Tab-separated table of C-alpha atoms and ligand atoms in Angstrom:
chain	number	residue	atom	x	y	z
A	1	MET	CA	-25.924	-24.621	-19.135
A	2	VAL	CA	-25.926	-25.305	-15.373
A	3	GLU	CA	-28.718	-27.582	-14.185
A	4	THR	CA	-29.789	-25.398	-11.282
A	5	SER	CA	-28.571	-22.338	-9.443
A	6	ASN	CA	-30.300	-23.526	-6.295
A	7	LEU	CA	-27.231	-24.767	-4.452
A	8	GLU	CA	-28.409	-26.300	-1.211
A	9	LYS	CA	-26.376	-25.197	1.879
A	10	PHE	CA	-23.631	-23.894	-0.431
A	11	TYR	CA	-22.703	-21.319	2.212
A	12	LYS	CA	-21.958	-24.069	4.721
A	13	LYS	CA	-19.331	-25.760	2.532
A	14	SER	CA	-15.597	-25.176	2.635
A	15	ILE	CA	-13.924	-23.255	-0.174
A	16	GLY	CA	-12.554	-26.516	-1.570
A	17	GLU	CA	-16.001	-28.133	-1.608
A	18	ARG	CA	-17.571	-25.114	-3.265
A	19	VAL	CA	-14.854	-25.062	-5.911
A	20	GLN	CA	-15.467	-28.733	-6.658
A	21	ILE	CA	-19.209	-28.182	-7.013
A	22	VAL	CA	-18.734	-25.258	-9.401
A	23	ALA	CA	-15.982	-27.049	-11.318
A	24	GLN	CA	-18.217	-30.047	-11.857
A	25	MET	CA	-21.249	-27.993	-12.827
A	26	CYS	CA	-19.332	-25.739	-15.199
A	27	ASN	CA	-16.847	-28.282	-16.598
A	28	LEU	CA	-13.782	-26.481	-15.321
A	29	ASP	CA	-10.534	-28.323	-15.972
A	30	ALA	CA	-7.762	-28.666	-13.383
A	31	ASN	CA	-5.979	-25.491	-14.530
A	32	GLU	CA	-9.122	-23.419	-14.403
A	33	THR	CA	-10.035	-24.805	-11.000
A	34	SER	CA	-6.668	-24.038	-9.500
A	35	LEU	CA	-6.721	-20.529	-11.002
A	36	LEU	CA	-9.586	-19.685	-8.682
A	37	THR	CA	-7.588	-20.069	-5.496
A	38	SER	CA	-3.919	-20.239	-6.446
A	39	ALA	CA	-3.373	-16.492	-6.738
A	40	VAL	CA	-3.321	-16.011	-2.974
A	41	ASP	CA	-1.800	-18.052	-0.200
A	42	PRO	CA	-4.036	-20.220	1.995
A	43	SER	CA	-3.926	-17.923	5.030
A	44	LEU	CA	-5.102	-14.969	2.944
A	45	MET	CA	-7.722	-17.217	1.320
A	46	ASN	CA	-8.977	-17.932	4.816
A	47	ALA	CA	-9.326	-14.233	5.567
A	48	LEU	CA	-11.204	-13.712	2.307
A	49	ASP	CA	-13.545	-16.610	3.148
A	50	GLY	CA	-14.532	-14.783	6.319
A	51	MET	CA	-15.264	-11.525	4.517
A	52	ILE	CA	-18.133	-12.498	2.233
A	53	GLU	CA	-20.437	-15.437	1.560
A	54	ASN	CA	-20.013	-18.395	-0.788
A	55	VAL	CA	-16.338	-17.721	-1.542
A	56	ILE	CA	-14.819	-19.837	-4.324
A	57	GLY	CA	-11.600	-17.942	-4.910
A	58	ALA	CA	-9.854	-14.620	-5.151
A	59	PHE	CA	-9.939	-12.031	-7.896
A	60	PRO	CA	-6.534	-10.377	-7.719
A	61	LEU	CA	-6.127	-6.826	-8.962
A	62	PRO	CA	-2.796	-5.152	-9.576
A	63	LEU	CA	-1.643	-3.103	-6.593
A	64	GLY	CA	0.751	-0.307	-7.505
A	65	ILE	CA	2.492	2.695	-6.010
A	66	ALA	CA	1.876	6.233	-7.215
A	67	THR	CA	5.131	8.104	-6.759
A	68	ASN	CA	6.109	11.751	-6.261
A	69	PHE	CA	3.391	12.716	-3.805
A	70	ILE	CA	4.120	15.357	-1.193
A	71	ILE	CA	1.087	16.063	0.987
A	72	ASN	CA	1.300	18.836	3.557
A	73	GLY	CA	5.068	18.730	3.269
A	74	LYS	CA	5.268	14.968	3.853
A	75	GLU	CA	6.570	12.548	1.217
A	76	ARG	CA	4.098	9.716	0.609
A	77	LEU	CA	4.020	6.469	-1.307
A	78	VAL	CA	0.419	6.020	-2.413
A	79	THR	CA	-1.020	2.531	-2.847
A	80	MET	CA	-3.578	2.059	-5.609
A	81	ALA	CA	-5.497	-1.091	-6.575
A	82	ILE	CA	-6.910	-0.784	-10.080
A	83	GLU	CA	-7.280	-2.682	-13.359
A	84	GLU	CA	-7.036	0.357	-15.653
A	85	PRO	CA	-3.688	1.155	-17.305
A	86	SER	CA	-2.336	4.711	-17.180
A	87	VAL	CA	-4.027	5.654	-13.897
A	88	ILE	CA	-0.984	5.179	-11.656
A	89	ALA	CA	1.351	6.637	-14.280
A	90	GLY	CA	-0.974	9.660	-14.612
A	91	ALA	CA	-1.166	10.293	-10.858
A	92	SER	CA	2.619	9.919	-10.445
A	93	ASN	CA	3.308	12.278	-13.320
A	94	ALA	CA	0.845	14.868	-12.034
A	95	ALA	CA	2.311	14.691	-8.533
A	96	LYS	CA	5.757	15.321	-10.029
A	97	MET	CA	4.524	18.559	-11.592
A	98	ALA	CA	3.190	19.718	-8.228
A	99	ARG	CA	6.513	19.111	-6.438
A	100	PRO	CA	8.304	22.366	-7.359
A	101	ARG	CA	5.549	24.314	-5.558
A	102	GLY	CA	5.437	22.031	-2.511
A	103	GLY	CA	2.982	19.332	-3.578
A	104	PHE	CA	-0.549	19.130	-2.205
A	105	ASP	CA	-2.088	21.111	0.646
A	106	THR	CA	-5.017	19.561	2.442
A	107	SER	CA	-6.929	20.282	5.611
A	108	ASP	CA	-8.343	18.139	8.411
A	109	VAL	CA	-11.534	16.247	7.614
A	110	ALA	CA	-14.168	15.914	10.336
A	111	SER	CA	-15.454	12.328	10.546
A	112	LEU	CA	-19.077	13.414	10.777
A	113	MET	CA	-21.573	11.015	9.248
A	114	ILE	CA	-25.329	11.357	8.826
A	115	GLY	CA	-27.800	8.686	9.906
A	116	GLN	CA	-31.297	9.197	8.516
A	117	ILE	CA	-34.581	8.332	10.137
A	118	GLN	CA	-37.646	8.627	7.950
A	119	LEU	CA	-40.806	9.458	9.899
A	120	VAL	CA	-44.179	9.035	8.215
A	121	ASP	CA	-47.806	9.391	9.405
A	122	VAL	CA	-46.957	12.484	11.463
A	123	GLU	CA	-50.083	14.534	12.049
A	124	ASP	CA	-48.559	17.936	12.786
A	125	SER	CA	-45.057	18.155	11.342
A	126	ASN	CA	-44.253	21.558	12.891
A	127	ALA	CA	-45.174	20.343	16.354
A	128	ALA	CA	-43.253	17.107	15.751
A	129	ILE	CA	-40.104	18.984	14.759
A	130	GLU	CA	-40.417	21.243	17.784
A	131	ALA	CA	-40.753	18.195	20.024
A	132	LEU	CA	-37.718	16.551	18.420
A	133	ARG	CA	-35.655	19.663	19.053
A	134	ALA	CA	-36.851	19.874	22.652
A	135	ASN	CA	-35.789	16.246	23.192
A	136	GLN	CA	-32.479	16.443	21.360
A	137	ASP	CA	-30.378	15.771	24.486
A	138	ALA	CA	-32.293	12.608	25.360
A	139	ILE	CA	-32.061	11.383	21.753
A	140	ILE	CA	-28.296	11.996	21.654
A	141	ALA	CA	-27.847	10.286	25.027
A	142	MET	CA	-29.697	7.208	23.827
A	143	ALA	CA	-27.695	7.099	20.595
A	144	ASN	CA	-24.441	7.345	22.539
A	145	GLU	CA	-25.405	4.497	24.869
A	146	GLN	CA	-25.007	2.226	21.837
A	147	ASP	CA	-21.281	2.843	21.488
A	148	PRO	CA	-19.468	3.618	24.753
A	149	ILE	CA	-16.086	2.838	23.169
A	150	LEU	CA	-16.594	5.511	20.515
A	151	VAL	CA	-17.842	7.966	23.121
A	152	ASN	CA	-14.884	7.276	25.456
A	153	ALA	CA	-12.521	7.878	22.555
A	154	GLY	CA	-14.080	11.322	22.033
A	155	GLY	CA	-16.596	10.532	19.301
A	156	GLY	CA	-20.329	9.890	19.297
A	157	ALA	CA	-23.626	11.454	18.300
A	158	ARG	CA	-23.431	15.242	18.258
A	159	ARG	CA	-26.808	16.664	17.246
A	160	ILE	CA	-29.927	16.134	15.192
A	161	ASP	CA	-30.942	18.138	12.125
A	162	THR	CA	-34.594	17.979	11.129
A	163	PHE	CA	-36.292	18.519	7.773
A	164	THR	CA	-39.819	18.211	6.418
A	165	ILE	CA	-40.265	16.791	2.946
A	166	ASP	CA	-43.371	17.250	0.826
A	167	THR	CA	-43.982	14.029	-1.070
A	168	ASN	CA	-46.769	12.587	-3.214
A	169	LEU	CA	-47.651	10.470	-0.185
A	170	GLY	CA	-47.860	13.422	2.174
A	171	VAL	CA	-45.417	15.218	4.472
A	172	MET	CA	-42.541	13.155	5.875
A	173	ILE	CA	-39.957	14.103	8.468
A	174	ASP	CA	-36.314	13.435	7.771
A	175	VAL	CA	-34.178	13.351	10.912
A	176	HIS	CA	-30.399	13.471	10.496
A	177	LEU	CA	-28.414	12.126	13.402
A	178	ILE	CA	-24.923	13.625	13.106
A	179	VAL	CA	-22.260	11.283	14.496
A	180	ASP	CA	-18.532	11.804	14.891
A	181	CYS	CA	-17.166	8.395	13.879
A	182	LEU	CA	-13.481	9.254	14.499
A	183	ASP	CA	-11.404	6.682	12.587
A	184	ALA	CA	-14.309	4.481	11.515
A	185	MET	CA	-16.063	4.818	8.176
A	186	GLY	CA	-19.120	4.888	10.353
A	187	ALA	CA	-21.884	3.025	8.527
A	188	ASN	CA	-22.110	0.343	11.241
A	189	VAL	CA	-21.934	2.774	14.134
A	190	VAL	CA	-24.554	5.048	12.621
A	191	ASN	CA	-26.899	2.259	11.552
A	192	THR	CA	-26.873	0.813	15.062
A	193	MET	CA	-27.650	4.203	16.567
A	194	VAL	CA	-30.512	5.133	14.232
A	195	GLU	CA	-32.155	1.746	14.628
A	196	LYS	CA	-32.028	2.134	18.416
A	197	ILE	CA	-33.350	5.695	18.626
A	198	ALA	CA	-36.154	5.242	16.076
A	199	PRO	CA	-38.783	4.041	18.627
A	200	MET	CA	-38.001	7.067	20.796
A	201	LEU	CA	-38.559	9.379	17.815
A	202	GLU	CA	-41.882	7.656	17.192
A	203	SER	CA	-43.078	8.342	20.711
A	204	ILE	CA	-41.833	11.959	20.585
A	205	THR	CA	-43.567	12.702	17.271
A	206	GLY	CA	-46.494	10.277	17.216
A	207	GLY	CA	-45.249	9.204	13.775
A	208	ARG	CA	-43.990	5.920	12.391
A	209	SER	CA	-40.325	5.361	11.608
A	210	LEU	CA	-39.572	3.594	8.365
A	211	LEU	CA	-36.021	3.754	7.024
A	212	ARG	CA	-33.152	4.011	9.497
A	213	ILE	CA	-29.882	4.086	7.623
A	214	VAL	CA	-26.640	5.978	7.050
A	215	SER	CA	-26.575	8.520	4.205
A	216	ASN	CA	-23.725	8.208	1.739
A	217	LEU	CA	-24.032	11.879	0.893
A	218	ALA	CA	-21.478	12.702	3.588
A	219	VAL	CA	-21.616	16.497	3.291
A	220	HIS	CA	-20.105	16.964	6.764
A	221	ARG	CA	-17.066	14.864	5.822
A	222	VAL	CA	-15.682	16.841	2.919
A	223	ALA	CA	-11.995	16.562	2.018
A	224	ARG	CA	-10.209	19.370	0.211
A	225	ALA	CA	-6.866	19.470	-1.582
A	226	ARG	CA	-5.016	22.144	-3.509
A	227	ALA	CA	-1.878	22.065	-5.620
A	228	ILE	CA	0.012	24.359	-7.944
A	229	PHE	CA	1.230	22.635	-11.107
A	230	ASP	CA	4.371	24.111	-12.585
A	231	LYS	CA	3.583	25.660	-15.979
A	232	GLU	CA	6.962	24.815	-17.539
A	233	LEU	CA	6.746	21.174	-16.492
A	234	LEU	CA	3.174	20.816	-17.697
A	235	GLY	CA	3.912	22.245	-21.131
A	236	GLY	CA	3.660	26.058	-20.966
A	237	ASN	CA	1.054	28.815	-20.953
A	238	ASP	CA	-1.060	27.322	-23.722
A	239	VAL	CA	-1.547	24.072	-21.846
A	240	VAL	CA	-2.483	25.998	-18.672
A	241	GLY	CA	-5.075	27.976	-20.637
A	242	ASN	CA	-6.403	24.871	-22.353
A	243	ILE	CA	-6.838	22.987	-19.062
A	244	ILE	CA	-8.802	25.930	-17.657
A	245	GLU	CA	-11.000	25.915	-20.766
A	246	ALA	CA	-11.482	22.142	-20.525
A	247	ALA	CA	-12.584	22.505	-16.893
A	248	GLU	CA	-14.964	25.297	-17.887
A	249	PHE	CA	-16.529	22.943	-20.433
A	250	ALA	CA	-17.191	20.455	-17.604
A	251	MET	CA	-18.586	23.269	-15.442
A	252	ASN	CA	-21.224	23.945	-18.069
A	253	ASP	CA	-21.951	20.546	-19.553
A	254	MET	CA	-23.137	17.538	-17.594
A	255	PHE	CA	-22.010	14.984	-20.166
A	256	ARG	CA	-18.460	16.247	-19.861
A	257	ALA	CA	-18.679	16.785	-16.077
A	258	THR	CA	-19.603	13.124	-15.582
A	259	THR	CA	-16.493	11.909	-17.415
A	260	HIS	CA	-14.352	14.576	-15.737
A	261	ASN	CA	-15.498	13.238	-12.360
A	262	LYS	CA	-15.080	9.629	-13.498
A	263	GLY	CA	-11.414	10.428	-14.076
A	264	ILE	CA	-11.163	11.813	-10.525
A	265	MET	CA	-12.722	8.619	-9.193
A	266	ASN	CA	-10.129	6.523	-11.063
A	267	GLY	CA	-7.630	7.741	-8.491
A	268	VAL	CA	-9.981	8.052	-5.535
A	269	SER	CA	-11.473	4.570	-5.845
A	270	ALA	CA	-8.076	2.941	-6.400
A	271	VAL	CA	-6.848	4.205	-3.012
A	272	VAL	CA	-10.189	3.513	-1.334
A	273	ARG	CA	-10.064	-0.059	-2.667
A	274	ALA	CA	-6.438	-0.627	-1.671
A	275	THR	CA	-7.308	0.265	1.912
A	276	GLY	CA	-10.294	-2.090	2.097
A	277	ASN	CA	-12.776	0.765	2.181
A	278	ASP	CA	-16.143	0.892	0.441
A	279	THR	CA	-15.665	2.247	-3.097
A	280	ARG	CA	-19.408	2.413	-3.768
A	281	ALA	CA	-20.025	4.569	-0.695
A	282	VAL	CA	-17.371	7.063	-1.728
A	283	GLU	CA	-18.458	7.030	-5.367
A	284	ALA	CA	-22.148	7.549	-4.560
A	285	GLY	CA	-21.216	10.375	-2.198
A	286	ALA	CA	-18.901	12.062	-4.675
A	287	HIS	CA	-21.354	12.077	-7.582
A	288	ALA	CA	-24.263	13.195	-5.409
A	289	PHE	CA	-22.090	15.944	-3.911
A	290	ALA	CA	-21.328	17.105	-7.458
A	291	ALA	CA	-25.051	17.842	-7.805
A	292	TRP	CA	-25.764	18.993	-4.257
A	293	ASN	CA	-27.629	22.319	-4.236
A	294	HIS	CA	-26.763	23.006	-7.888
A	295	PRO	CA	-26.719	21.260	-11.269
A	296	TYR	CA	-24.167	18.420	-11.566
A	297	GLN	CA	-20.686	19.973	-11.628
A	298	PRO	CA	-17.035	18.949	-11.718
A	299	LEU	CA	-15.449	18.277	-8.317
A	300	THR	CA	-12.319	20.256	-9.237
A	301	ARG	CA	-11.656	23.925	-10.096
A	302	TYR	CA	-8.671	25.473	-11.910
A	303	HIS	CA	-7.187	28.932	-12.356
A	304	ALA	CA	-3.790	30.406	-13.164
A	305	ASP	CA	-1.866	32.218	-10.414
A	306	GLU	CA	0.218	35.393	-10.793
A	307	ASN	CA	3.173	33.357	-12.193
A	308	GLY	CA	0.969	31.668	-14.748
A	309	ASP	CA	1.206	28.323	-12.912
A	310	LEU	CA	-1.944	26.225	-12.743
A	311	VAL	CA	-3.770	26.121	-9.415
A	312	GLY	CA	-6.043	23.114	-8.966
A	313	GLU	CA	-8.517	22.509	-6.151
A	314	ILE	CA	-10.759	19.605	-5.283
A	315	GLU	CA	-13.614	19.184	-2.837
A	316	LEU	CA	-15.481	15.921	-2.283
A	317	PRO	CA	-16.903	13.878	0.587
A	318	VAL	CA	-14.612	10.987	1.526
A	319	ALA	CA	-16.176	8.582	4.018
A	320	VAL	CA	-13.378	6.130	4.763
A	321	GLY	CA	-12.074	4.485	7.896
A	322	THR	CA	-8.819	3.071	9.174
A	323	ILE	CA	-10.409	0.751	11.700
A	324	GLY	CA	-13.121	-1.839	11.327
A	325	GLY	CA	-14.518	-3.690	8.333
A	326	ALA	CA	-12.233	-4.862	5.558
A	327	THR	CA	-9.568	-2.333	6.582
A	328	LYS	CA	-8.877	-4.795	9.392
A	329	THR	CA	-9.961	-8.149	7.972
A	330	HIS	CA	-8.087	-7.847	4.674
A	331	PRO	CA	-4.384	-8.127	5.537
A	332	VAL	CA	-3.270	-6.311	2.388
A	333	ALA	CA	-5.477	-3.333	3.256
A	334	GLY	CA	-3.634	-2.944	6.554
A	335	LEU	CA	-0.364	-3.147	4.718
A	336	CYS	CA	-1.410	-0.364	2.359
A	337	LEU	CA	-2.245	1.873	5.327
A	338	LYS	CA	1.244	1.132	6.650
A	339	ILE	CA	2.978	1.866	3.335
A	340	MET	CA	1.118	5.190	3.069
A	341	GLU	CA	1.910	5.938	6.749
A	342	ILE	CA	-1.740	6.735	7.396
A	343	GLU	CA	-2.369	8.047	10.885
A	344	SER	CA	-6.137	8.467	10.930
A	345	ALA	CA	-9.274	8.417	8.803
A	346	SER	CA	-8.869	12.156	8.269
A	347	ASP	CA	-5.294	11.607	7.069
A	348	LEU	CA	-6.440	8.930	4.612
A	349	SER	CA	-9.238	11.181	3.300
A	350	GLN	CA	-6.702	13.913	2.623
A	351	VAL	CA	-4.419	11.570	0.668
A	352	ILE	CA	-7.436	10.433	-1.340
A	353	ALA	CA	-8.448	14.005	-2.166
A	354	ALA	CA	-4.897	14.799	-3.302
A	355	VAL	CA	-4.856	11.728	-5.549
A	356	GLY	CA	-8.253	12.689	-7.014
A	357	LEU	CA	-6.912	16.108	-7.922
A	358	ALA	CA	-3.701	14.667	-9.384
A	359	GLN	CA	-5.682	12.162	-11.446
A	360	ASN	CA	-7.963	14.817	-12.853
A	361	PHE	CA	-5.074	17.121	-13.714
A	362	ALA	CA	-3.269	14.239	-15.468
A	363	ALA	CA	-6.351	13.390	-17.535
A	364	LEU	CA	-7.007	17.009	-18.525
A	365	ARG	CA	-3.381	17.589	-19.466
A	366	ALA	CA	-3.362	14.503	-21.672
A	367	LEU	CA	-6.721	15.389	-23.193
A	368	VAL	CA	-5.700	18.949	-24.144
A	369	SER	CA	-2.368	17.774	-25.563
A	370	GLU	CA	-1.770	14.436	-27.270
A	371	GLY	CA	-5.070	12.833	-26.182
A	372	ILE	CA	-5.177	9.810	-23.919
A	373	GLN	CA	-4.816	7.078	-26.515
A	374	LYS	CA	-1.090	7.599	-27.012
A	375	GLY	CA	-0.385	6.837	-23.336
A	376	HIS	CA	-2.658	3.818	-23.454
A	377	MET	CA	-0.930	2.657	-26.638
A	378	ARG	CA	2.455	2.955	-24.992
A	379	LEU	CA	1.359	0.618	-22.186
A	380	HIS	CA	-0.179	-1.767	-24.646
A	381	ALA	CA	3.048	-1.635	-26.680
A	382	LYS	CA	4.999	-2.684	-23.577
A	383	ASN	CA	2.967	-5.875	-23.415
A	384	VAL	CA	3.283	-6.447	-27.149
A	385	VAL	CA	7.106	-6.306	-27.225
A	386	ARG	CA	7.200	-8.881	-24.460
A	387	MET	CA	4.723	-11.153	-26.181
A	388	ALA	CA	6.640	-10.791	-29.479
A	389	GLY	CA	9.779	-12.137	-27.769
A	390	ILE	CA	11.859	-9.079	-28.645
A	391	PRO	CA	15.151	-8.771	-26.713
A	392	ALA	CA	14.943	-6.294	-23.805
A	393	ALA	CA	17.668	-4.063	-25.272
A	394	TYR	CA	15.318	-3.200	-28.144
A	395	HIS	CA	12.117	-2.702	-26.116
A	396	ASP	CA	12.217	1.090	-25.738
A	397	ARG	CA	12.975	1.782	-29.378
A	398	VAL	CA	10.404	-0.690	-30.714
A	399	ILE	CA	7.740	0.713	-28.345
A	400	GLU	CA	8.490	4.283	-29.410
A	401	LEU	CA	8.308	3.465	-33.126
A	402	MET	CA	5.101	1.446	-32.802
A	403	VAL	CA	3.439	4.319	-30.925
A	404	ASP	CA	4.702	6.855	-33.494
A	405	ARG	CA	3.327	4.762	-36.334
A	406	GLY	CA	0.032	4.431	-34.444
A	407	SER	CA	0.107	0.677	-34.920
A	408	VAL	CA	0.685	-1.563	-31.892
A	409	ARG	CA	0.683	-5.176	-33.045
A	410	LEU	CA	2.832	-8.277	-32.740
A	411	ASP	CA	3.689	-8.329	-36.482
A	412	VAL	CA	4.558	-4.611	-36.455
A	413	ALA	CA	6.771	-5.086	-33.392
A	414	ARG	CA	8.662	-7.900	-35.121
A	415	GLU	CA	8.984	-5.915	-38.340
A	416	ILE	CA	10.389	-2.852	-36.512
A	417	PHE	CA	12.750	-5.060	-34.534
A	418	GLY	CA	14.010	-6.553	-37.816
A	419	GLU	CA	14.618	-3.088	-39.236
A	420	LEU	CA	16.432	-1.864	-36.132
A	421	LYS	CA	18.579	-4.977	-35.915
A	422	GLN	CA	19.566	-4.709	-39.542
A	423	SER	CA	20.458	-1.064	-39.182
A	424	ASP	CA	22.452	-1.736	-35.959
A	425	GLU	CA	24.353	-4.533	-37.663
A	426	GLY	CA	24.989	-2.246	-40.636
A	427	ASP	CA	26.361	0.409	-38.247
A	428	GLY	CA	28.545	-2.171	-36.578
B	1	LIG	C1	-10.707	7.445	-18.346
B	1	LIG	O1	-10.777	6.364	-17.429
B	1	LIG	C2	-10.833	8.767	-17.633
B	1	LIG	C3	-10.910	9.997	-18.545
B	1	LIG	O2	-11.957	9.836	-19.493
B	1	LIG	C4	-11.180	11.181	-17.644
B	1	LIG	C5	-11.488	12.474	-18.380
B	1	LIG	O3	-11.959	12.434	-19.531
B	1	LIG	O4	-11.261	13.534	-17.763
B	1	LIG	C6	-9.634	10.184	-19.323
C-alpha cells in the first residue's frame, strides 16, 4: 500500500524524477520502471510530457491500417488505433465488399459547433428572447472579436438560437451560439466565445449566466456515408435479409441498439484516436444523437436495392479537427492525417463515417453468420501458435484446425502440430 497519494509538487518534476518516486513507492523493479518510458523515443516522450500533467510514461496502443477503402472514388489507407482484435480486420473486409459498387459515398460536413449559455433568474423569458434576437448582430460581432484568425479564414460565429426550458427551479434560457470552426474541432474556440459574450447576454436579458460551454451534441456537424455491399461477396440473399432483420431488431430494442452502436464506435473511435482527436466528445455526441428527438436508435440503416445488394447508410455527428490540440502536439497524429491524405476536418469526418458504417456492417455480417467468436478465436490462435513455438510453415493449418475444434490452447496447438508433422512425414 502506498504511504500517501499526496505527492508534493509532483507536477513540477521531470518525467525521470516522477518515475523514480513512483518506482520507489510501488516497489517497481528496473524492468518495470523502464517499461514505462521505453516504448517511445525521448523526443516523443517530451511531446507527451507537454500534453497532460504528471506524465510518468507512455501507454502504447497498436496502430493499424484498414485496407480496401474507397471514399468518394478515392483510395484511402485508414489509420486506426485500438486494443480490440478483429476491428481492423472487420473494417477492411467490409470495405472490400463495398468495392465492386464503388466504395463509400459521403457528403461535405459543415464544421458548425454549438456553444451553450445558460441564463437563469430571467424575469420575463419572452421579452428576454425577443431582446436577444434584436441584439443578435452585436452578440455575433463580440463573439467574432475573440478569434480574428478564424474569421479571416472564413469561419466564426454565425447566429444564435434561443430556447426556454421549464425546470424544477423555474424557467431558464438556453442560448446556442452557432460557430463555424472550419478545420478545428472547436471546443476551445467556442468556449472562449461563450465566456466572452455571457456578460453581454446578462445585460440584454437582465438574467444571470451560469454555464458557458460547448455542447458535444453536435447536431449541425453530422457526417453521412452510404455504401452498397455486394450480395455475392457477403454471402448471398439470406445474409442480406438477415442483416436487415438484425438492424430492425436494433431499431426496436434499446439493449440491442446500444451494442449495435458500440460496434460502430469501435471503428469511429479508433480513427478519432489515431488522429489525436477527442474520442469522448465524438462518443457522447454519437450516443446522444441516437436518442435525439426519438427513442434511442441505431445510427445505421439497411435495405436491399433492386439487385438484391445491401445498401447501408450511417448518420452521426463527428466533431473532429485537423488543426489544434493533440492533432498538432502528438507527432503520430499528424502522421496519421498524412497517411490518410486528409485535407480538412470535413474530409476526416467523412472517412470516420465510412469506417463506422463498414465496422457495423462487418459486425452484423459476422453476427448473422458464424458469430463473432470464431474470428476472435482465429486471432487468438495466431498468438498461440507463436507462443507454442510451432514452425511458421505449419501456422495456417494448426490455426485452422484449432478454430475448427473450438479449442485454442498451447497443448492443443502442439498436439495438432504433432499430428500434422507425422502425417506429412508419412506422406513423404
Ligand atoms: C464488439 O466490440 C462489437 C459488437 O458487439 C458489435 C455488435 O454487436 O454489433 C460485435
